[in-house]
PDB file of C-alpha atoms in Angstrom:
ATOM      1  CA  MET A1320     173.447 -20.416 -28.900  1.00 43.00           C
ATOM      2  CA  ASN A1321     172.970 -20.775 -25.155  1.00 49.00           C
ATOM      3  CA  THR A1322     174.719 -23.540 -23.255  1.00 46.00           C
ATOM      4  CA  PRO A1323     174.063 -24.944 -19.772  1.00 45.00           C
ATOM      5  CA  PRO A1324     175.947 -23.095 -16.999  1.00 46.00           C
ATOM      6  CA  GLY A1325     179.440 -24.436 -16.482  1.00 43.00           C
ATOM      7  CA  SER A1326     179.541 -26.317 -19.766  1.00 42.00           C
ATOM      8  CA  HIS A1327     181.973 -25.910 -22.638  1.00 41.00           C
ATOM      9  CA  GLU A1328     180.688 -25.212 -26.092  1.00 41.00           C
ATOM     10  CA  VAL A1329     182.196 -27.975 -28.218  1.00 40.00           C
ATOM     11  CA  ARG A1330     180.864 -28.601 -31.677  1.00 40.00           C
ATOM     12  CA  SER A1331     180.942 -31.848 -33.596  1.00 41.00           C
ATOM     13  CA  GLY A1332     179.342 -31.174 -36.940  1.00 41.00           C
ATOM     14  CA  ARG A1333     176.103 -29.466 -35.943  1.00 36.00           C
ATOM     15  CA  ARG A1334     175.899 -30.931 -32.466  1.00 41.00           C
ATOM     16  CA  LEU A1335     176.614 -29.086 -29.270  1.00 38.00           C
ATOM     17  CA  CYS A1336     178.079 -31.051 -26.390  1.00 39.00           C
ATOM     18  CA  PRO A1337     176.526 -30.315 -22.981  1.00 39.00           C
ATOM     19  CA  PHE A1338     179.117 -32.222 -20.923  1.00 39.00           C
ATOM     20  CA  PRO A1339     180.813 -29.930 -18.360  1.00 39.00           C
ATOM     21  CA  ILE A1340     183.713 -32.389 -17.928  1.00 41.00           C
ATOM     22  CA  ARG A1341     184.858 -32.142 -21.524  1.00 44.00           C
ATOM     23  CA  CYS A1342     188.331 -30.709 -22.107  1.00 46.00           C
ATOM     24  CA  PRO A1343     189.083 -28.740 -25.278  1.00 43.00           C
ATOM     25  CA  ASN A1344     188.240 -30.806 -28.375  1.00 47.00           C
ATOM     26  CA  GLY A1345     186.455 -33.405 -26.271  1.00 58.00           C
ATOM     27  CA  VAL A1346     189.611 -35.263 -25.259  1.00 68.00           C
ATOM     28  CA  THR A1347     188.425 -36.155 -21.744  1.00 83.00           C
ATOM     29  CA  VAL A1348     185.312 -37.879 -23.051  1.00 86.00           C
ATOM     30  CA  GLU A1349     187.418 -39.799 -25.554  1.00 88.00           C
ATOM     31  CA  TYR A1350     189.612 -41.122 -22.738  1.00 92.00           C
ATOM     32  CA  VAL A1351     186.597 -42.318 -20.747  1.00 93.00           C
ATOM     33  CA  LEU A1352     185.167 -43.905 -23.885  1.00 94.00           C
ATOM     34  CA  ILE A1353     188.413 -45.799 -24.540  1.00 95.00           C
ATOM     35  CA  CYS A1354     188.381 -47.079 -20.958  1.00 96.00           C
ATOM     36  CA  CYS A1355     184.767 -48.263 -21.230  1.00 97.00           C
ATOM     37  CA  ARG A1356     185.381 -49.939 -24.589  1.00 97.00           C
ATOM     38  CA  LEU A1357     188.361 -51.925 -23.309  1.00 97.00           C
ATOM     39  CA  PHE A1358     186.643 -52.781 -20.026  1.00 97.00           C
ATOM     40  CA  VAL A1359     183.340 -54.034 -21.434  1.00 98.00           C
ATOM     41  CA  GLY A1360     184.822 -55.498 -24.612  1.00 97.00           C
ATOM     42  CA  ALA A1361     187.474 -57.531 -22.786  1.00 97.00           C
ATOM     43  CA  VAL A1362     184.989 -59.030 -20.326  1.00 96.00           C
ATOM     44  CA  PHE A1363     182.556 -60.055 -23.057  1.00 96.00           C
ATOM     45  CA  ALA A1364     185.331 -61.456 -25.242  1.00 96.00           C
ATOM     46  CA  VAL A1365     186.664 -63.622 -22.404  1.00 93.00           C
ATOM     47  CA  SER A1366     183.134 -64.684 -21.476  1.00 92.00           C
ATOM     48  CA  ALA A1367     182.312 -65.816 -25.012  1.00 93.00           C
ATOM     49  CA  VAL A1368     185.600 -67.628 -25.618  1.00 92.00           C
ATOM     50  CA  SER A1369     185.499 -69.378 -22.237  1.00 90.00           C
ATOM     51  CA  LYS A1370     182.064 -70.805 -23.016  1.00 89.00           C
ATOM     52  CA  VAL A1371     183.123 -72.387 -26.310  1.00 89.00           C
ATOM     53  CA  ARG A1372     186.672 -73.439 -25.457  1.00 88.00           C
ATOM     54  CA  GLY A1373     185.521 -77.033 -25.071  1.00 85.00           C
ATOM     55  CA  ARG A1374     182.486 -79.284 -24.911  1.00 86.00           C
ATOM     56  CA  GLY A1375     182.654 -79.464 -21.133  1.00 84.00           C
ATOM     57  CA  ALA A1376     182.695 -75.692 -20.731  1.00 85.00           C
ATOM     58  CA  TYR A1377     179.799 -75.231 -23.144  1.00 86.00           C
ATOM     59  CA  ALA A1378     177.776 -77.991 -21.461  1.00 85.00           C
ATOM     60  CA  ALA A1379     178.401 -76.400 -18.047  1.00 84.00           C
ATOM     61  CA  PHE A1380     177.215 -73.069 -19.403  1.00 86.00           C
ATOM     62  CA  LEU A1381     174.022 -74.599 -20.831  1.00 84.00           C
ATOM     63  CA  ASP A1382     173.299 -76.417 -17.551  1.00 83.00           C
ATOM     64  CA  ALA A1383     173.812 -73.253 -15.513  1.00 83.00           C
ATOM     65  CA  ALA A1384     171.693 -71.214 -17.924  1.00 83.00           C
ATOM     66  CA  GLY A1385     168.894 -73.749 -17.637  1.00 83.00           C
ATOM     67  CA  ALA A1386     169.065 -73.628 -13.841  1.00 82.00           C
ATOM     68  CA  LEU A1387     169.084 -69.829 -13.829  1.00 84.00           C
ATOM     69  CA  ALA A1388     166.082 -69.618 -16.146  1.00 80.00           C
ATOM     70  CA  PRO A1389     163.992 -72.752 -15.487  1.00 81.00           C
ATOM     71  CA  TRP A1390     160.996 -71.104 -17.129  1.00 81.00           C
ATOM     72  CA  VAL A1391     162.701 -71.420 -20.515  1.00 80.00           C
ATOM     73  CA  PRO A1392     161.505 -74.664 -22.204  1.00 82.00           C
ATOM     74  CA  PRO A1393     164.307 -77.229 -22.753  1.00 77.00           C
ATOM     75  CA  PRO A1394     163.990 -77.082 -26.573  1.00 78.00           C
ATOM     76  CA  ALA A1395     164.467 -73.309 -26.473  1.00 79.00           C
ATOM     77  CA  ARG A1396     167.663 -73.655 -24.444  1.00 75.00           C
ATOM     78  CA  THR A1397     169.443 -75.137 -27.440  1.00 80.00           C
ATOM     79  CA  VAL A1398     168.815 -71.813 -29.168  1.00 87.00           C
ATOM     80  CA  THR A1399     169.476 -69.615 -26.133  1.00 87.00           C
ATOM     81  CA  GLY A1400     173.048 -70.838 -25.752  1.00 86.00           C
ATOM     82  CA  PRO A1401     174.238 -69.912 -29.263  1.00 91.00           C
ATOM     83  CA  VAL A1402     172.340 -66.609 -29.098  1.00 92.00           C
ATOM     84  CA  VAL A1403     174.095 -65.613 -25.865  1.00 92.00           C
ATOM     85  CA  VAL A1404     177.539 -66.561 -27.179  1.00 93.00           C
ATOM     86  CA  ALA A1405     176.887 -64.785 -30.490  1.00 96.00           C
ATOM     87  CA  GLY A1406     175.695 -61.714 -28.607  1.00 96.00           C
ATOM     88  CA  GLU A1407     178.806 -61.641 -26.437  1.00 96.00           C
ATOM     89  CA  LEU A1408     181.079 -61.999 -29.452  1.00 97.00           C
ATOM     90  CA  ALA A1409     179.119 -59.245 -31.201  1.00 98.00           C
ATOM     91  CA  VAL A1410     179.750 -56.911 -28.270  1.00 98.00           C
ATOM     92  CA  ALA A1411     183.496 -57.550 -28.396  1.00 97.00           C
ATOM     93  CA  VAL A1412     183.604 -56.961 -32.166  1.00 98.00           C
ATOM     94  CA  LEU A1413     181.311 -53.922 -32.249  1.00 98.00           C
ATOM     95  CA  LEU A1414     183.352 -52.121 -29.593  1.00 97.00           C
ATOM     96  CA  VAL A1415     186.479 -52.167 -31.770  1.00 95.00           C
ATOM     97  CA  PRO A1416     185.604 -49.700 -34.585  1.00 94.00           C
ATOM     98  CA  PRO A1417     184.510 -46.248 -33.328  1.00 90.00           C
ATOM     99  CA  ALA A1418     181.549 -46.207 -35.734  1.00 91.00           C
ATOM    100  CA  THR A1419     179.809 -49.132 -33.990  1.00 95.00           C
ATOM    101  CA  VAL A1420     180.609 -48.565 -30.312  1.00 96.00           C
ATOM    102  CA  VAL A1421     177.100 -47.362 -29.472  1.00 96.00           C
ATOM    103  CA  ALA A1422     175.590 -50.528 -30.961  1.00 97.00           C
ATOM    104  CA  GLY A1423     178.105 -52.627 -29.037  1.00 98.00           C
ATOM    105  CA  PHE A1424     177.268 -50.971 -25.738  1.00 98.00           C
ATOM    106  CA  ALA A1425     173.539 -51.328 -26.467  1.00 97.00           C
ATOM    107  CA  VAL A1426     173.866 -55.087 -27.048  1.00 98.00           C
ATOM    108  CA  ALA A1427     175.976 -55.379 -23.895  1.00 98.00           C
ATOM    109  CA  ALA A1428     173.370 -53.531 -21.831  1.00 97.00           C
ATOM    110  CA  ALA A1429     170.571 -55.761 -23.144  1.00 96.00           C
ATOM    111  CA  LEU A1430     172.479 -58.955 -22.328  1.00 96.00           C
ATOM    112  CA  LEU A1431     173.452 -57.675 -18.887  1.00 96.00           C
ATOM    113  CA  ALA A1432     169.853 -56.762 -18.095  1.00 95.00           C
ATOM    114  CA  ALA A1433     168.765 -60.315 -18.948  1.00 91.00           C
ATOM    115  CA  PHE A1434     171.620 -61.889 -16.975  1.00 91.00           C
ATOM    116  CA  THR A1435     170.915 -59.700 -13.952  1.00 93.00           C
ATOM    117  CA  ALA A1436     167.202 -60.510 -13.983  1.00 91.00           C
ATOM    118  CA  ALA A1437     167.957 -64.251 -14.091  1.00 89.00           C
ATOM    119  CA  ILE A1438     170.467 -64.028 -11.227  1.00 90.00           C
ATOM    120  CA  ALA A1439     168.111 -61.910  -9.117  1.00 91.00           C
ATOM    121  CA  SER A1440     165.325 -64.435  -9.701  1.00 88.00           C
ATOM    122  CA  ALA A1441     167.566 -67.282  -8.550  1.00 87.00           C
ATOM    123  CA  LEU A1442     168.585 -65.410  -5.409  1.00 89.00           C
ATOM    124  CA  LEU A1443     165.021 -64.432  -4.530  1.00 90.00           C
ATOM    125  CA  SER A1444     163.834 -68.027  -4.907  1.00 86.00           C
ATOM    126  CA  ARG A1445     166.867 -69.258  -2.923  1.00 86.00           C
ATOM    127  CA  ARG A1446     167.989 -71.548  -5.731  1.00 82.00           C
ATOM    128  CA  ARG A1447     171.643 -72.554  -5.481  1.00 84.00           C
ATOM    129  CA  VAL A1448     172.811 -72.209  -9.064  1.00 82.00           C
ATOM    130  CA  PRO A1449     176.456 -72.474 -10.155  1.00 79.00           C
ATOM    131  CA  CYS A1450     177.911 -69.562 -12.049  1.00 78.00           C
ATOM    132  CA  ALA A1451     179.182 -70.696 -15.438  1.00 73.00           C
ATOM    133  CA  CYS A1452     179.340 -67.196 -16.863  1.00 77.00           C
ATOM    134  CA  PHE A1453     182.864 -67.970 -17.996  1.00 76.00           C
ATOM    135  CA  GLY A1454     182.322 -71.580 -18.951  1.00 65.00           C
ATOM    136  CA  GLY A1455     182.896 -74.355 -16.448  1.00 59.00           C
ATOM    137  CA  GLY A1456     185.922 -72.750 -14.835  1.00 58.00           C
ATOM    138  CA  SER A1457     183.971 -71.796 -11.726  1.00 61.00           C
ATOM    139  CA  ARG A1458     181.316 -73.753  -9.896  1.00 65.00           C
ATOM    140  CA  SER A1459     180.699 -71.067  -7.272  1.00 74.00           C
ATOM    141  CA  PRO A1460     176.995 -70.373  -6.791  1.00 80.00           C
ATOM    142  CA  VAL A1461     175.637 -67.062  -7.988  1.00 84.00           C
ATOM    143  CA  GLY A1462     175.317 -64.492  -5.252  1.00 85.00           C
ATOM    144  CA  PRO A1463     175.163 -60.769  -4.520  1.00 88.00           C
ATOM    145  CA  ALA A1464     178.723 -60.359  -5.838  1.00 87.00           C
ATOM    146  CA  HIS A1465     177.498 -61.339  -9.297  1.00 89.00           C
ATOM    147  CA  LEU A1466     174.783 -58.692  -9.149  1.00 91.00           C
ATOM    148  CA  VAL A1467     177.431 -56.120  -8.235  1.00 91.00           C
ATOM    149  CA  ARG A1468     179.630 -57.342 -11.089  1.00 92.00           C
ATOM    150  CA  ASN A1469     176.786 -56.994 -13.585  1.00 93.00           C
ATOM    151  CA  GLY A1470     175.926 -53.593 -12.164  1.00 94.00           C
ATOM    152  CA  VAL A1471     179.479 -52.365 -12.767  1.00 95.00           C
ATOM    153  CA  LEU A1472     179.408 -53.742 -16.310  1.00 96.00           C
ATOM    154  CA  LEU A1473     176.012 -52.175 -16.947  1.00 97.00           C
ATOM    155  CA  ALA A1474     177.263 -48.824 -15.658  1.00 97.00           C
ATOM    156  CA  GLY A1475     180.222 -49.045 -18.024  1.00 97.00           C
ATOM    157  CA  SER A1476     177.933 -49.943 -20.926  1.00 97.00           C
ATOM    158  CA  LEU A1477     175.492 -47.114 -20.285  1.00 96.00           C
ATOM    159  CA  THR A1478     178.310 -44.618 -19.800  1.00 95.00           C
ATOM    160  CA  GLY A1479     179.902 -45.747 -23.036  1.00 94.00           C
ATOM    161  CA  SER A1480     176.591 -45.479 -24.878  1.00 94.00           C
ATOM    162  CA  VAL A1481     176.018 -41.893 -23.759  1.00 92.00           C
ATOM    163  CA  LEU A1482     179.568 -40.789 -24.499  1.00 90.00           C
ATOM    164  CA  GLY A1483     179.587 -42.661 -27.801  1.00 89.00           C
ATOM    165  CA  LEU A1484     176.541 -40.744 -28.982  1.00 86.00           C
ATOM    166  CA  ASP A1485     178.286 -37.465 -28.278  1.00 76.00           C
ATOM    167  CA  ALA A1486     181.883 -38.359 -29.179  1.00 67.00           C
ATOM    168  CA  SER A1487     183.549 -35.437 -30.914  1.00 65.00           C
ATOM    169  CA  GLY A1488     186.108 -37.489 -32.791  1.00 68.00           C
ATOM    170  CA  ALA A1489     188.944 -35.636 -31.064  1.00 71.00           C
ATOM    171  CA  VAL A1490     192.288 -37.420 -31.208  1.00 76.00           C
ATOM    172  CA  PRO A1491     193.559 -38.145 -27.683  1.00 82.00           C
ATOM    173  CA  GLU A1492     197.215 -38.020 -26.748  1.00 87.00           C
ATOM    174  CA  PRO A1493     198.868 -41.454 -27.209  1.00 90.00           C
ATOM    175  CA  ALA A1494     200.042 -41.602 -23.589  1.00 92.00           C
ATOM    176  CA  GLY A1495     196.572 -40.767 -22.315  1.00 90.00           C
ATOM    177  CA  ALA A1496     194.950 -43.308 -24.620  1.00 92.00           C
ATOM    178  CA  VAL A1497     197.322 -46.032 -23.422  1.00 95.00           C
ATOM    179  CA  ALA A1498     196.623 -45.131 -19.793  1.00 95.00           C
ATOM    180  CA  ALA A1499     192.858 -45.220 -20.393  1.00 95.00           C
ATOM    181  CA  ALA A1500     193.121 -48.578 -22.150  1.00 96.00           C
ATOM    182  CA  PHE A1501     195.260 -49.972 -19.330  1.00 97.00           C
ATOM    183  CA  LEU A1502     192.751 -48.808 -16.724  1.00 96.00           C
ATOM    184  CA  GLY A1503     189.944 -50.457 -18.676  1.00 96.00           C
ATOM    185  CA  LEU A1504     191.834 -53.760 -18.781  1.00 96.00           C
ATOM    186  CA  VAL A1505     192.601 -53.553 -15.044  1.00 96.00           C
ATOM    187  CA  VAL A1506     188.911 -53.083 -14.232  1.00 95.00           C
ATOM    188  CA  ALA A1507     188.073 -55.951 -16.603  1.00 95.00           C
ATOM    189  CA  GLY A1508     190.573 -58.160 -14.782  1.00 93.00           C
ATOM    190  CA  LEU A1509     188.991 -57.365 -11.424  1.00 91.00           C
ATOM    191  CA  VAL A1510     185.547 -58.159 -12.809  1.00 89.00           C
ATOM    192  CA  LEU A1511     186.787 -61.467 -14.211  1.00 88.00           C
ATOM    193  CA  LEU A1512     188.114 -62.336 -10.743  1.00 85.00           C
ATOM    194  CA  THR A1513     184.713 -61.797  -9.112  1.00 76.00           C
ATOM    195  CA  ASP A1514     184.293 -65.458  -8.156  1.00 66.00           C
ATOM    196  CA  GLY A1515     187.717 -65.636  -6.537  1.00 62.00           C
ATOM    197  CA  ILE A1516     187.250 -62.401  -4.619  1.00 61.00           C
ATOM    198  CA  ALA A1517     183.760 -63.433  -3.484  1.00 54.00           C
ATOM    199  CA  GLY A1518     185.157 -66.781  -2.332  1.00 53.00           C
ATOM    200  CA  LEU A1519     187.755 -65.067  -0.159  1.00 52.00           C
ATOM    201  CA  LEU A1520     185.083 -62.893   1.441  1.00 54.00           C
ATOM    202  CA  ARG A1521     182.581 -65.725   1.886  1.00 54.00           C
ATOM    203  CA  PRO A1522     182.309 -67.027   5.479  1.00 52.00           C
ATOM    204  CA  SER A1523     183.770 -70.475   6.051  1.00 48.00           C
ATOM    205  CA  GLY A1524     181.179 -73.197   5.428  1.00 48.00           C
ATOM    206  CA  ALA A1525     178.786 -70.859   3.620  1.00 48.00           C
TER     207      ALA A1525
END
């Protein structure tokens, strides 16, 4: 069977992996997949928990969601809130077992696409809307930094989806797996600090 130039012929069942970056037995891809799972899963888990940690946080989230998507009728917002939280929790849970990682990344990508569209709409219409993505902990208005944050998360989700479809099931070295997981959590931490970082970079009085 012919393979693309520069690629390694790695079989998983009857499939042939076309990825040129794959090490023997697909270990490199497994490391990247672990990193993406920890990165995306941690952010969505924190996001969901922060929204329901108290009535005030949940109310702030609903208010911000209504301001971000004013075209959604008020009665529908009572449904939108639980759906978003349930979706975020589903992402965190689905990314744990290897058998459901692709579904988890797919749900994450769908939610991120909706969030990004709502934020872009608010910015284009020059509406000053507070970001309550993580409950009421931050009242900073949404801005370009939030689009970048969602873009990074979306990139991680799409990368994880592609690699998850082609995962060989190779067992990575424990040290490498721990390093990949640590890197994923570090990136998640930076993403969770988006508001603080954006505030430091924001001009005084802006």
